[in-house]
Short mmCIF file of C-alpha atoms and ligand atoms in Angstrom, two decimals:
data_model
loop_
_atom_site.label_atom_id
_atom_site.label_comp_id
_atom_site.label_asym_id
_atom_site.label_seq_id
_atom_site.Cartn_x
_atom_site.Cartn_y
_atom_site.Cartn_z
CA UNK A 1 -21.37 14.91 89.91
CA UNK A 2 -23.02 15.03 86.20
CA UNK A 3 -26.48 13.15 86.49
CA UNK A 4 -26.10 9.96 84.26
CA UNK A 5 -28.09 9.16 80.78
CA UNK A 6 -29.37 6.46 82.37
CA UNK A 7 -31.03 8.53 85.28
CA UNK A 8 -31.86 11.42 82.76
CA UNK A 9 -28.63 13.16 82.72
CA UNK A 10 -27.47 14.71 79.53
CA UNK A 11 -26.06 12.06 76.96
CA UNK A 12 -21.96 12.73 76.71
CA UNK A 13 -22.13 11.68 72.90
CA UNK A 14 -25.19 12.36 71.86
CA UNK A 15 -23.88 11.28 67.95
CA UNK A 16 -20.64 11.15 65.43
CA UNK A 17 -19.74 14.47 64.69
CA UNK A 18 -17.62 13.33 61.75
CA UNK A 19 -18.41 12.04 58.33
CA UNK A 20 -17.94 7.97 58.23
CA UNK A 21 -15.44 7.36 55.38
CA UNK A 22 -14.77 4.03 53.74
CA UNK A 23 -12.05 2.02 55.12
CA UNK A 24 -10.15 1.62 51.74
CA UNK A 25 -11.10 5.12 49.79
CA UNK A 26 -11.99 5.42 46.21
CA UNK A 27 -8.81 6.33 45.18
CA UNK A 28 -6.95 3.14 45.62
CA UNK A 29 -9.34 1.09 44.76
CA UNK A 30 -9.73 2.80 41.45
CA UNK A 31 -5.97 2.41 40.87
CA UNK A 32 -6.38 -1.30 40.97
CA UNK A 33 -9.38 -1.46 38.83
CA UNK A 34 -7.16 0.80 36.14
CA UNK A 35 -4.58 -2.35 36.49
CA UNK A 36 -7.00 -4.25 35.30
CA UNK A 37 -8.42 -2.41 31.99
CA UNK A 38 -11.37 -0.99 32.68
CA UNK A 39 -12.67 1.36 30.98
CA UNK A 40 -13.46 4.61 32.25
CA UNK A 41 -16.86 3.95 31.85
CA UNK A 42 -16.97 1.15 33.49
CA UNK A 43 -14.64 2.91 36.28
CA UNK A 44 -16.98 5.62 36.64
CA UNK A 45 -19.68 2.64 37.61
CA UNK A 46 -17.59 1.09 39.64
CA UNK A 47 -17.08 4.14 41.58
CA UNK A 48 -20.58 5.07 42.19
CA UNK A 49 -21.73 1.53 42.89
CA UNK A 50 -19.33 1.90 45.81
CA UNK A 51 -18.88 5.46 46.69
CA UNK A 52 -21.98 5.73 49.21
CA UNK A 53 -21.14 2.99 50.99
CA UNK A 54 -18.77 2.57 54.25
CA UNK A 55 -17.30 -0.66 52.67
CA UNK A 56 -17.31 -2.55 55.49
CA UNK A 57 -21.06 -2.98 55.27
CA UNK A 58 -21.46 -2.36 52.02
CA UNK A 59 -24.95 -3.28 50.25
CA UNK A 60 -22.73 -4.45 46.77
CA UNK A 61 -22.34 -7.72 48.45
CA UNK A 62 -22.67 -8.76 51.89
CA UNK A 63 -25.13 -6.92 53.73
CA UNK A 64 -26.54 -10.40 55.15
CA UNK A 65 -26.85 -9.20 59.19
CA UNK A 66 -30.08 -7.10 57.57
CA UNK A 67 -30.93 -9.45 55.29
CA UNK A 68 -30.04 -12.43 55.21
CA UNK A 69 -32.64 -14.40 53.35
CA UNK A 70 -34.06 -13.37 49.59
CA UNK A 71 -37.34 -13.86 50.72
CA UNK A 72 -37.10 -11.16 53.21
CA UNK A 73 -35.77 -8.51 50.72
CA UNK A 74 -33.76 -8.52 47.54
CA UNK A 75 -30.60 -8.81 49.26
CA UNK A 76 -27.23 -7.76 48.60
CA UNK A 77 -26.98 -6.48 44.48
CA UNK A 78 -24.57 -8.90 43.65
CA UNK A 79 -26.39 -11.92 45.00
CA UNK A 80 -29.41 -10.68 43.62
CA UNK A 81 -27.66 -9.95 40.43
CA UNK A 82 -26.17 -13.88 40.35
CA UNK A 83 -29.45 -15.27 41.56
CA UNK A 84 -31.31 -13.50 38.88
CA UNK A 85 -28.63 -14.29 36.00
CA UNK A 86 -28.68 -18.25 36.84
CA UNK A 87 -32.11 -18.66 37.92
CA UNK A 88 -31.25 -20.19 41.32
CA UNK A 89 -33.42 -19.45 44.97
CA UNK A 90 -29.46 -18.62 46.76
CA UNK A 91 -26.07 -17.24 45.65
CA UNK A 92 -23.45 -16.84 48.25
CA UNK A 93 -20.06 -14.77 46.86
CA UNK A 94 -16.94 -16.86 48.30
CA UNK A 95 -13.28 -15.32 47.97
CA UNK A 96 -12.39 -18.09 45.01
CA UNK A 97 -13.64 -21.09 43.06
CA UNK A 98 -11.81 -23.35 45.15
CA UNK A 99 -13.48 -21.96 48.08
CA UNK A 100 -16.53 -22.49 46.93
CA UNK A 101 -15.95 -26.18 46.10
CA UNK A 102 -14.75 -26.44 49.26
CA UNK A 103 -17.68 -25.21 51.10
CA UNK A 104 -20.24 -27.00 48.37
CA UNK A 105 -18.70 -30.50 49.28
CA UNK A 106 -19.24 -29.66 53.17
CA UNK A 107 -22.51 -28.75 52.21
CA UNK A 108 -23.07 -31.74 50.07
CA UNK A 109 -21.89 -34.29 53.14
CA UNK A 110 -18.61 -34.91 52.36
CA UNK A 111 -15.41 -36.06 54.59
CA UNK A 112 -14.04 -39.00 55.86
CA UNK A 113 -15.42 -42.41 54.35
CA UNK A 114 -16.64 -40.84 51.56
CA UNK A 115 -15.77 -40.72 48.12
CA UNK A 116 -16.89 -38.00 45.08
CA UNK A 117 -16.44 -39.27 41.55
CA UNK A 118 -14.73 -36.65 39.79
CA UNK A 119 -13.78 -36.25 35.63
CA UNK A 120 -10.25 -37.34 34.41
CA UNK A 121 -9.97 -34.06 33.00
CA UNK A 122 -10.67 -30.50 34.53
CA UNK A 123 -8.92 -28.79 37.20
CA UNK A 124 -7.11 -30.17 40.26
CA UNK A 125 -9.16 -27.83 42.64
CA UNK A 126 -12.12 -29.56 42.01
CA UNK A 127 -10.10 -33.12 43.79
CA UNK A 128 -8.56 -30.75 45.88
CA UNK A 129 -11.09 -29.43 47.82
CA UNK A 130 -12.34 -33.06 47.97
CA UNK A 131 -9.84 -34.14 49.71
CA UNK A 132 -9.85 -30.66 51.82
CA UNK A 133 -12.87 -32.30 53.09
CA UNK A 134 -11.27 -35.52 54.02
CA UNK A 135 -13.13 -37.37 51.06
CA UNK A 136 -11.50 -39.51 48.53
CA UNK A 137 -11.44 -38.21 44.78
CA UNK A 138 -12.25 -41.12 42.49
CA UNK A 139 -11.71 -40.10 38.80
CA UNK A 140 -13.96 -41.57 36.30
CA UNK A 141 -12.63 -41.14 32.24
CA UNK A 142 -14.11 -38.65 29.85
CA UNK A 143 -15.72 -39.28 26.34
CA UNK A 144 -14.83 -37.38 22.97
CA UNK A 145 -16.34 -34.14 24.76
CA UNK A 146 -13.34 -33.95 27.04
CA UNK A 147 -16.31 -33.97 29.26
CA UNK A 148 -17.38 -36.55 32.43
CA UNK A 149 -18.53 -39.77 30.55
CA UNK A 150 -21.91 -41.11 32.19
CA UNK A 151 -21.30 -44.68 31.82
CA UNK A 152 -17.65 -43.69 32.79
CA UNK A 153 -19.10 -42.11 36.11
CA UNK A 154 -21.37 -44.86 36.61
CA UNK A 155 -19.14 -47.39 36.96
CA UNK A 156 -16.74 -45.82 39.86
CA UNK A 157 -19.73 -45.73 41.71
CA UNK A 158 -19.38 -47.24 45.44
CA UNK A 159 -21.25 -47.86 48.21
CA UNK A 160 -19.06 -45.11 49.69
CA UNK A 161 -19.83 -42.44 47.02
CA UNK A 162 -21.99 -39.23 48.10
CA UNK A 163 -21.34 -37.05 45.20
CA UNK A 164 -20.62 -36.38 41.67
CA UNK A 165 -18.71 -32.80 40.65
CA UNK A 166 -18.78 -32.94 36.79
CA UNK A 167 -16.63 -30.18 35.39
CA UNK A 168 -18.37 -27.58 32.60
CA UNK A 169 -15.13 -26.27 30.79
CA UNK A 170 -12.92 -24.34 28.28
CA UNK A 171 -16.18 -23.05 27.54
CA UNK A 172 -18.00 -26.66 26.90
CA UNK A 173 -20.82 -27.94 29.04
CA UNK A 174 -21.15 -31.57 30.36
CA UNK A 175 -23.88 -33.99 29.34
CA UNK A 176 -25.62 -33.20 32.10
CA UNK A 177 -29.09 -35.51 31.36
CA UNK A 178 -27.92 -38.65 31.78
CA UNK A 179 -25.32 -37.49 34.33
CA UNK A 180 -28.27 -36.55 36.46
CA UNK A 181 -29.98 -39.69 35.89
CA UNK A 182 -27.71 -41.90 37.42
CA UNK A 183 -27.23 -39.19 40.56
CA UNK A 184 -30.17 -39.43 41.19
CA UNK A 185 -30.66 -42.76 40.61
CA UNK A 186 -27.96 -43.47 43.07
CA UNK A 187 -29.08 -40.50 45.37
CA UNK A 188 -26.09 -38.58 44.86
CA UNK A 189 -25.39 -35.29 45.37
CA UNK A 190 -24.38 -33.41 41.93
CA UNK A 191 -21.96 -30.21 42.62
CA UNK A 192 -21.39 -28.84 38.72
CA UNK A 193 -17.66 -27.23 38.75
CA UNK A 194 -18.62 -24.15 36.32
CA UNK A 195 -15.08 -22.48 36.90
CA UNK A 196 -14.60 -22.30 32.88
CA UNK A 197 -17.59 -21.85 31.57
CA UNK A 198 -20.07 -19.30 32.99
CA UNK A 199 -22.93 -18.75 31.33
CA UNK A 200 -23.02 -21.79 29.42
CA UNK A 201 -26.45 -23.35 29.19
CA UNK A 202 -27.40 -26.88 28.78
CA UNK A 203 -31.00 -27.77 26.68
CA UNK A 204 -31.60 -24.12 27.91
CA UNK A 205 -30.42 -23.79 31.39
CA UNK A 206 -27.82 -22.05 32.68
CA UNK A 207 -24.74 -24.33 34.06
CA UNK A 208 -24.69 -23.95 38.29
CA UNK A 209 -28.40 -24.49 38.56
CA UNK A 210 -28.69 -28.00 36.93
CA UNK A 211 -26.88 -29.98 39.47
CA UNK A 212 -27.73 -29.58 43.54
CA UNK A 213 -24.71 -26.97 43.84
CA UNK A 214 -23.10 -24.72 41.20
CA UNK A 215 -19.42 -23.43 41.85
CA UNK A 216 -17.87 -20.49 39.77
CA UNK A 217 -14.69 -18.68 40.11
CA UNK A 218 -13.94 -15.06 38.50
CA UNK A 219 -10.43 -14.92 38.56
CA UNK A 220 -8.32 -12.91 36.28
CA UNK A 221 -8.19 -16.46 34.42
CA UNK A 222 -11.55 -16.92 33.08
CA UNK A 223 -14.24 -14.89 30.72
CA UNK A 224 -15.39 -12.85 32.98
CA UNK A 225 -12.93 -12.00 35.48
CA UNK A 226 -12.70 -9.45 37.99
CA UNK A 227 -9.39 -10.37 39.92
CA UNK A 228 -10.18 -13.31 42.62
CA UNK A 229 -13.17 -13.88 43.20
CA UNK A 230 -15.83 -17.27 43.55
CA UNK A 231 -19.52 -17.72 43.61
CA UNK A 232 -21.69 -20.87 44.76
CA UNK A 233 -25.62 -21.18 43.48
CA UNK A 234 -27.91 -23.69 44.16
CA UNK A 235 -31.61 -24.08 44.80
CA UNK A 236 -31.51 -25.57 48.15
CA UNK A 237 -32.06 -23.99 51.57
CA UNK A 238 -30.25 -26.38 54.09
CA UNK A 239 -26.96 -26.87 51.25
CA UNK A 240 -27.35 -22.97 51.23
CA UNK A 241 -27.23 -23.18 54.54
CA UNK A 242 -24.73 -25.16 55.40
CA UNK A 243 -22.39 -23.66 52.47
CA UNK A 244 -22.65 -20.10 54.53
CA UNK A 245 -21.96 -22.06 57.48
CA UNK A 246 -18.37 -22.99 55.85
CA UNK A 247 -17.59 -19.92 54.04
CA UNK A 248 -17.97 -17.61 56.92
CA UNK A 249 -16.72 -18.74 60.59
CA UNK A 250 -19.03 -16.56 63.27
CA UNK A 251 -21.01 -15.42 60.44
CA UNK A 252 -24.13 -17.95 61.27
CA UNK A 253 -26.03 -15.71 59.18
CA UNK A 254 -30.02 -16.82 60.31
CA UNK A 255 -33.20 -14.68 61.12
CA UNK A 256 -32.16 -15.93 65.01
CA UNK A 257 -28.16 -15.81 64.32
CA UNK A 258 -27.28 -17.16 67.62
CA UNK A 259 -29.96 -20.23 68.08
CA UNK A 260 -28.93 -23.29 68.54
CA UNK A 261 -28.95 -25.80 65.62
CA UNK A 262 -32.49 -26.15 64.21
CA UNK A 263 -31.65 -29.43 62.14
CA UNK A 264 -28.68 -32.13 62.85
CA UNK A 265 -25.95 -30.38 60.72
CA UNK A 266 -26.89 -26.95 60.86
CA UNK A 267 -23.74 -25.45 62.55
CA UNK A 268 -20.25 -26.77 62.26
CA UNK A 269 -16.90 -25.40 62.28
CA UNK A 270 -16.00 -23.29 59.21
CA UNK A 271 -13.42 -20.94 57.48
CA UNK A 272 -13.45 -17.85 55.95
CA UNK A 273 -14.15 -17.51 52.20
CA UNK A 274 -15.65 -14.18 52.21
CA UNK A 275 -15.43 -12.35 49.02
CA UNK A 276 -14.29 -8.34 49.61
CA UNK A 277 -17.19 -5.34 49.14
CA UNK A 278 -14.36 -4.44 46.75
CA UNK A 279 -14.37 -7.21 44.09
CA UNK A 280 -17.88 -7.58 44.44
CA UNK A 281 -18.20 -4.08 43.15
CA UNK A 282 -16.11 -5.47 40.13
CA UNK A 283 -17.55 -8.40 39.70
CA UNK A 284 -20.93 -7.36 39.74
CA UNK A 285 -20.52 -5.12 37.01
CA UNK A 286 -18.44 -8.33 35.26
CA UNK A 287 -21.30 -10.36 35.91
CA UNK A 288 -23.52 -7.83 33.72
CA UNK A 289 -21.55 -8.54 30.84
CA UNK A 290 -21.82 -12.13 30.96
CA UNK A 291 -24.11 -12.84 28.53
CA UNK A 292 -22.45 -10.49 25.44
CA UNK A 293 -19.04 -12.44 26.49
CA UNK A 294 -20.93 -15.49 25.50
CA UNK A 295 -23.11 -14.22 22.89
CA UNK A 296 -19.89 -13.12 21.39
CA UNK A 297 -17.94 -15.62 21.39
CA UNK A 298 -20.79 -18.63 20.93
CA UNK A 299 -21.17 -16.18 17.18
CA UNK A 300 -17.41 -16.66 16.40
CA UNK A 301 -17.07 -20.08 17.03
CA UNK A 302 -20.49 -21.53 15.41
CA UNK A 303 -19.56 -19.08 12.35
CA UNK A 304 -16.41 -20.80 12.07
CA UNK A 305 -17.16 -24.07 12.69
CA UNK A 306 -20.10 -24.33 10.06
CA UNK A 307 -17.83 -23.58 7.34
CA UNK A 308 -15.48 -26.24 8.56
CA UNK A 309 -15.04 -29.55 6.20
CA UNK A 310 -14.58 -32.59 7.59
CA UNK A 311 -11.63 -35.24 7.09
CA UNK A 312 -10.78 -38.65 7.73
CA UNK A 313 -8.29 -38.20 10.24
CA UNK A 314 -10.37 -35.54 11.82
CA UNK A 315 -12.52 -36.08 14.72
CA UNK A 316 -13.91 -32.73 16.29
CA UNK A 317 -14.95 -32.65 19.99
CA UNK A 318 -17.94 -33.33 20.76
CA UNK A 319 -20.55 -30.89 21.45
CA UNK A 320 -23.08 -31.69 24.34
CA UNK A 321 -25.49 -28.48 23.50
CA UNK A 322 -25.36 -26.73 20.53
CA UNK A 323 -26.74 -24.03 21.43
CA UNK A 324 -25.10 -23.97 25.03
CA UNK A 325 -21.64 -23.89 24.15
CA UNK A 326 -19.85 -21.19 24.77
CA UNK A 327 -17.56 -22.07 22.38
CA UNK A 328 -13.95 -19.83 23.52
CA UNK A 329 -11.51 -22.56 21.69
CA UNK A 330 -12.31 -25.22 19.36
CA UNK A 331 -10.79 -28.03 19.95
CA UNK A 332 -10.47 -31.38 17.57
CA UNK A 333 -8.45 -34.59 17.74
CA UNK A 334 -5.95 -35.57 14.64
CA UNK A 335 -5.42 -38.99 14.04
CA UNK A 336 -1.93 -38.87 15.08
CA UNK A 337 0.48 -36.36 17.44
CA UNK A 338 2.36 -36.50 14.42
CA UNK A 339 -0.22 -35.70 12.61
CA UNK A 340 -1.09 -32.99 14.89
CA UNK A 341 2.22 -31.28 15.59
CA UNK A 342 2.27 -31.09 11.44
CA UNK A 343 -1.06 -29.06 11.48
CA UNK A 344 -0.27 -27.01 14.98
CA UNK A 345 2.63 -25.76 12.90
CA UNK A 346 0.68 -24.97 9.68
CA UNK A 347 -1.90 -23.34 11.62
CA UNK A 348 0.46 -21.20 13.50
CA UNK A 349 2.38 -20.04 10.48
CA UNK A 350 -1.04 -19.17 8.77
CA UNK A 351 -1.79 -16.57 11.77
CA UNK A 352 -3.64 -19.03 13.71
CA UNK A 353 -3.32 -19.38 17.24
CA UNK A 354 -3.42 -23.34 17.60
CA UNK A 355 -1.73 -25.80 20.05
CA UNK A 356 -1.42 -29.23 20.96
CA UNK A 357 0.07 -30.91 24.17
CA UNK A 358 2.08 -33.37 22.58
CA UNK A 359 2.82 -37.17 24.95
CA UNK A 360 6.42 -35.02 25.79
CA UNK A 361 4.37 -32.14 27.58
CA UNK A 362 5.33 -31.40 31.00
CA UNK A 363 2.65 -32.06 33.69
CA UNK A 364 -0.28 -30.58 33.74
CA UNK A 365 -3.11 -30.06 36.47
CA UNK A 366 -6.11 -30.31 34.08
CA UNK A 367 -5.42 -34.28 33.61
CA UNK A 368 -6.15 -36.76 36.29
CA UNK A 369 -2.53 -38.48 36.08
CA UNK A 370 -0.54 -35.12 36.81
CA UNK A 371 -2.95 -33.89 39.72
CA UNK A 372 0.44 -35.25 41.78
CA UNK A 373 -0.91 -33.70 45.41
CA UNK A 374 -3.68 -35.59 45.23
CA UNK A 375 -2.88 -38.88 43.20
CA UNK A 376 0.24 -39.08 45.67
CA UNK A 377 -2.35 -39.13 48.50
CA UNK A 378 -0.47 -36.77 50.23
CA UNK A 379 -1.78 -35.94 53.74
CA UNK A 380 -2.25 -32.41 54.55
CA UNK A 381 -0.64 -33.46 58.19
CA UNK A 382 0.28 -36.35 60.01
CA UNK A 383 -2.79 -38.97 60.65
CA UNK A 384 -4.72 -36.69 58.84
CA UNK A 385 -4.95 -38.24 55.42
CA UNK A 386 -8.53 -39.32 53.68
CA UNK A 387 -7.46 -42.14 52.15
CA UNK A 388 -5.55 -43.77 55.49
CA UNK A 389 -8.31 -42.66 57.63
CA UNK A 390 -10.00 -45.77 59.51
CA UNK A 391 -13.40 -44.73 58.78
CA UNK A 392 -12.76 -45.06 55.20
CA UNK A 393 -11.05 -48.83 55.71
CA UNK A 394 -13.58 -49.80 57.41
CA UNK A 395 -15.83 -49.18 54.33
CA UNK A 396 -13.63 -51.05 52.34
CA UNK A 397 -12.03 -48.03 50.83
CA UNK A 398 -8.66 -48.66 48.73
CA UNK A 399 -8.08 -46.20 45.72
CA UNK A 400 -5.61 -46.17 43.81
CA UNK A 401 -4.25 -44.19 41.34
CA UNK A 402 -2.08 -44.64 38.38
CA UNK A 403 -1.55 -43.51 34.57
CA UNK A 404 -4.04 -45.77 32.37
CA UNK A 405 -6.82 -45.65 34.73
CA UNK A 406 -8.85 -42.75 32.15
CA UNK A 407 -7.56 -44.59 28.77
CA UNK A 408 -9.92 -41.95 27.08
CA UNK A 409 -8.35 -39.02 28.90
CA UNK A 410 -4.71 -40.33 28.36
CA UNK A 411 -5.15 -40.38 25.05
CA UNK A 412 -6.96 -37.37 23.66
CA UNK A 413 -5.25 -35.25 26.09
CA UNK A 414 -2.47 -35.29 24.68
CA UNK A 415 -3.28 -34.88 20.90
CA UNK A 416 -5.98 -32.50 20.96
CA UNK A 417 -5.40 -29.65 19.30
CA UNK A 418 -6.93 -25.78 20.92
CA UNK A 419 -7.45 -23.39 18.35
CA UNK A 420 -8.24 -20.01 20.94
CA UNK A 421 -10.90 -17.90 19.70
CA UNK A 422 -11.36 -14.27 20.29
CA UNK A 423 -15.13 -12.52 21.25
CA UNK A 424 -14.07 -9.79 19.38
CA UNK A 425 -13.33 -11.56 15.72
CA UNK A 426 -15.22 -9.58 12.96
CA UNK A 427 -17.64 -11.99 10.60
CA UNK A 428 -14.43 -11.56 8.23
CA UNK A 429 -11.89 -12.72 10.92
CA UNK A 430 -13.84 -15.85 11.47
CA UNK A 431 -14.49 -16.30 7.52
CA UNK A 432 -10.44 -16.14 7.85
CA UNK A 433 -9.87 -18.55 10.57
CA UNK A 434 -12.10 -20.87 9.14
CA UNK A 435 -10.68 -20.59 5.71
CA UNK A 436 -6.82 -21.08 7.02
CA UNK A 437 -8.71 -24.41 9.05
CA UNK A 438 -9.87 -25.87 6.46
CA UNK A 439 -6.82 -25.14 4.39
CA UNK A 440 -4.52 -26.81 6.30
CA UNK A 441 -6.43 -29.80 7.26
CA UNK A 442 -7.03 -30.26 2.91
CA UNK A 443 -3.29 -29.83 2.94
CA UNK A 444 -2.49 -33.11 5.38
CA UNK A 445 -6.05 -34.81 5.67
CA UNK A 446 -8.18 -36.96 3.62
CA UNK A 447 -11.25 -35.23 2.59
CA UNK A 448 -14.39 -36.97 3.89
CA UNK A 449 -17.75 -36.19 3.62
CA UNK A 450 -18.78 -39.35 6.25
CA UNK A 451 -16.58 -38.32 8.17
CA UNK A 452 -16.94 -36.99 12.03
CA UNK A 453 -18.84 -33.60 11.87
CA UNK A 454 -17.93 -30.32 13.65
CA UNK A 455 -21.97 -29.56 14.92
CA UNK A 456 -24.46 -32.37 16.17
C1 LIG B 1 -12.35 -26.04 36.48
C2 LIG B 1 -11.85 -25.18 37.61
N1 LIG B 1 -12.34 -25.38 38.84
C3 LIG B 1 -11.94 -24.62 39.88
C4 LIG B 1 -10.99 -23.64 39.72
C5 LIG B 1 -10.53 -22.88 40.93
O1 LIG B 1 -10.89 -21.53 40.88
P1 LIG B 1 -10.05 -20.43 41.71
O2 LIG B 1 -8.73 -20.28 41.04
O3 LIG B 1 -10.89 -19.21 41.64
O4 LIG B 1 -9.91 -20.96 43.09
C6 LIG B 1 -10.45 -23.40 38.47
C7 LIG B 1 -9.42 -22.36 38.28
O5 LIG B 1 -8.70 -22.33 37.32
C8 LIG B 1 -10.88 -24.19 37.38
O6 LIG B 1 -10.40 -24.02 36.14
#
């Protein structure tokens, strides 16, 4: 009989003999990136940020069973990258932006017997993953930013409210001063949904490290998209914490993974939200070019709008930080949708990109009064419905939802009108834009120098 290792006998596999490859080689993954555009510059990054690497622990993104906290090392590149960009102590990569309001409102306390005050307008995943939570979305109306209103927000306030998730978007940001001010005043947790505007700053901070959490997605949708992809900041340890705790089932990633809980609410159930070593790889690289996206197109649209004029039956949208906006569409509010549809159709036949919703639109899941799966108050199974659940009664709890509870929202909804602006305009195509703008709005408007202005 051979003598075992164990009682000094000759190891039977002393060590691999063959060379680890990556479960999911270069070659396809490259074939998806060229789906998506890239250059072959940016290709040839892509491929060495993630040809040394077995990509199942692969040091682009999640290499958190080494090291799992920033102060131990610098982490994973594209947490370190994110961290860096928005000036936040964590960033944990989730597999979408709905995933990583989901795990943020976990985090943040939510489920049943709670409600989060959300904005009229913005996207329905931000309600959505409220209610995921077994929460109770409360909508509160916007103001002429198309953004939360503070005194709007204010008011839905309840005994049962634990959070506020204003929405940063189509490139805006939110007024997030006096938002803050009554959060905090009413010690409530602020998760800022930054989904359509990354990289835009407010009074010189970037958005997703003003509020308690920040939640981003980088879908093929937004300005810097890599695919599917999500990303939640935020300055705290235990929301950190218990956001990793959501977004990874068994991951428990700790310096003592499998301790038992060191704080009431430490470990819970979760789900799996991890992003792939794959799109990481992509999105890091589409998190470098962040800031010339927004340079870019923050040039375009404050070229354009200075030369605007302003009219009577003009009112622009509001701008919460001048020098924060992103600025990717410009958006204003005609007097009338007749008014409106009149200079959509001018605009268009001058070259313009420009559209308005119109009261006939079909629904919608930016506006509070079309998010049907939630203003239904569907449940997601039998018994298992937030706003039926008898911890919420018991609190008093009774939403309701109808048309005309945002008057602000119904309204300029529906007539404003989105004039899309592209990063890569020349100084001569914005002079254009702007000229063809200003044309048309001579053409049907009232020239007014009192009236509304485009800048603050
Ligand atoms: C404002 C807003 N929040 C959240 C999301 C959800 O992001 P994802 O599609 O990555 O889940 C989106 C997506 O369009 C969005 O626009």
């Amino acid at each position: 009989m051979e003598k075992l290792a164990i009682d000094g006998g000759t190891k039977a596999f002393p060590g691999m003999k063959g060379k680890n490859q990556p479960k999911i080689g270069m070659e396809e993954f490259i074939s998806i990136a060229e789906r998506f555009g890239f250059s072959s510059a940016a290709l040839q990054r892509i491929s060495a940020a993630v040809s040394d690497d077995d990509l199942t622990h692969g040091e682009v993104n999640f290499a958190r069973y080494y090291c799992p906290f920033p102060e131990l090392v610098k982490g994973p590149k594209y947490e370190a990258l994110a961290r860096e960009k928005f000036g936040v102590k964590f960033a944990l990569p989730v597999s979408s932006g709905t995933g990583a309001l989901h795990a943020a409102f976990i985090a943040a306390g939510v489920g049943p017997g709670t409600e989060v005050i959300v904005p009229a307008v913005g996207f329905m995943a931000t309600s959505a993953a409220v209610v995921m939570c077994g929460g109770v979305p409360v909508f509160a109306d916007v103001d002429e930013s198309l953004h939360l209103d503070p005194k709007a927000f204010e008011k839905r306030i309840t005994p049962r409210t634990v959070a506020v998730a204003p929405t940063h978007h189509w490139g805006g940001v939110a007024d997030m001063d006096p938002i803050l001010a009554v959060a905090r005043k009413h010690h409530l947790k602020v998760i800022e949904d930054c989904a359509q505007s990354p990289g835009g700053k407010y009074q010189g901070r970037y958005v997703g490290s003003l509020g308690d959490i920040g939640c981003f997605s980088i879908s093929c949708y937004k300005i810097i998209g890599g695919g599917e992809g999500g990303l939640l900041t935020t300055n705290d340890e235990r929301l950190y914490e218990r956001a990793c705790q959501l977004a990874e089932c068994g991951g428990l990633w700790r310096q003592d993974r499998f301790a038992p809980p060191r704080y009431e609410g430490e470990l819970f159930v979760g789900t799996n939200y991890r992003l792939s070593e794959l799109e990481s790889s992509v999105d890091l690289i589409q998190l470098q070019k962040l800031d010339g996206v927004v340079q870019r197109h923050h040039d375009v649209w404050l070229r354009i709008s200075k030369q605007l004029k302003t009219f009577k039956e003009i009112v622009p949208q509001k701008i919460n930080d001048l020098a924060g906006h992103i600025g990717y569409m410009l958006r204003f509010f005609p007097a009338t949708v007749q008014l409106g549809e009149k200079i959509v159709a001018a605009l268009k036949a001058e070259g313009v990109g420009a559209g308005m919703r119109g009261p006939k639109a079909g629904p919608d899941w930016h506006q509070y009064a079309d998010m049907f799966p939630v203003i239904l108050k569907t449940p997601t199974a039998a018994d298992a419905s937030p706003f039926t659940d008898p911890r919420y009664l018991a609190k008093g709890g009774q939403v309701e939802y109808k048309n005309g509870d945002c008057p602000v929202a119904d309204d300029l909804y529906n007539r404003a009108i989105a004039v899309g602006l592209n990063q890569w305009y020349s100084p001569e195509d914005a002079d254009a834009v702007a000229a063809a703008l200003n044309k048309v709005l001579a053409a049907y408007c009232t020239a007014d120098a009192k009236a509304a202005r485009w800048l603050p």
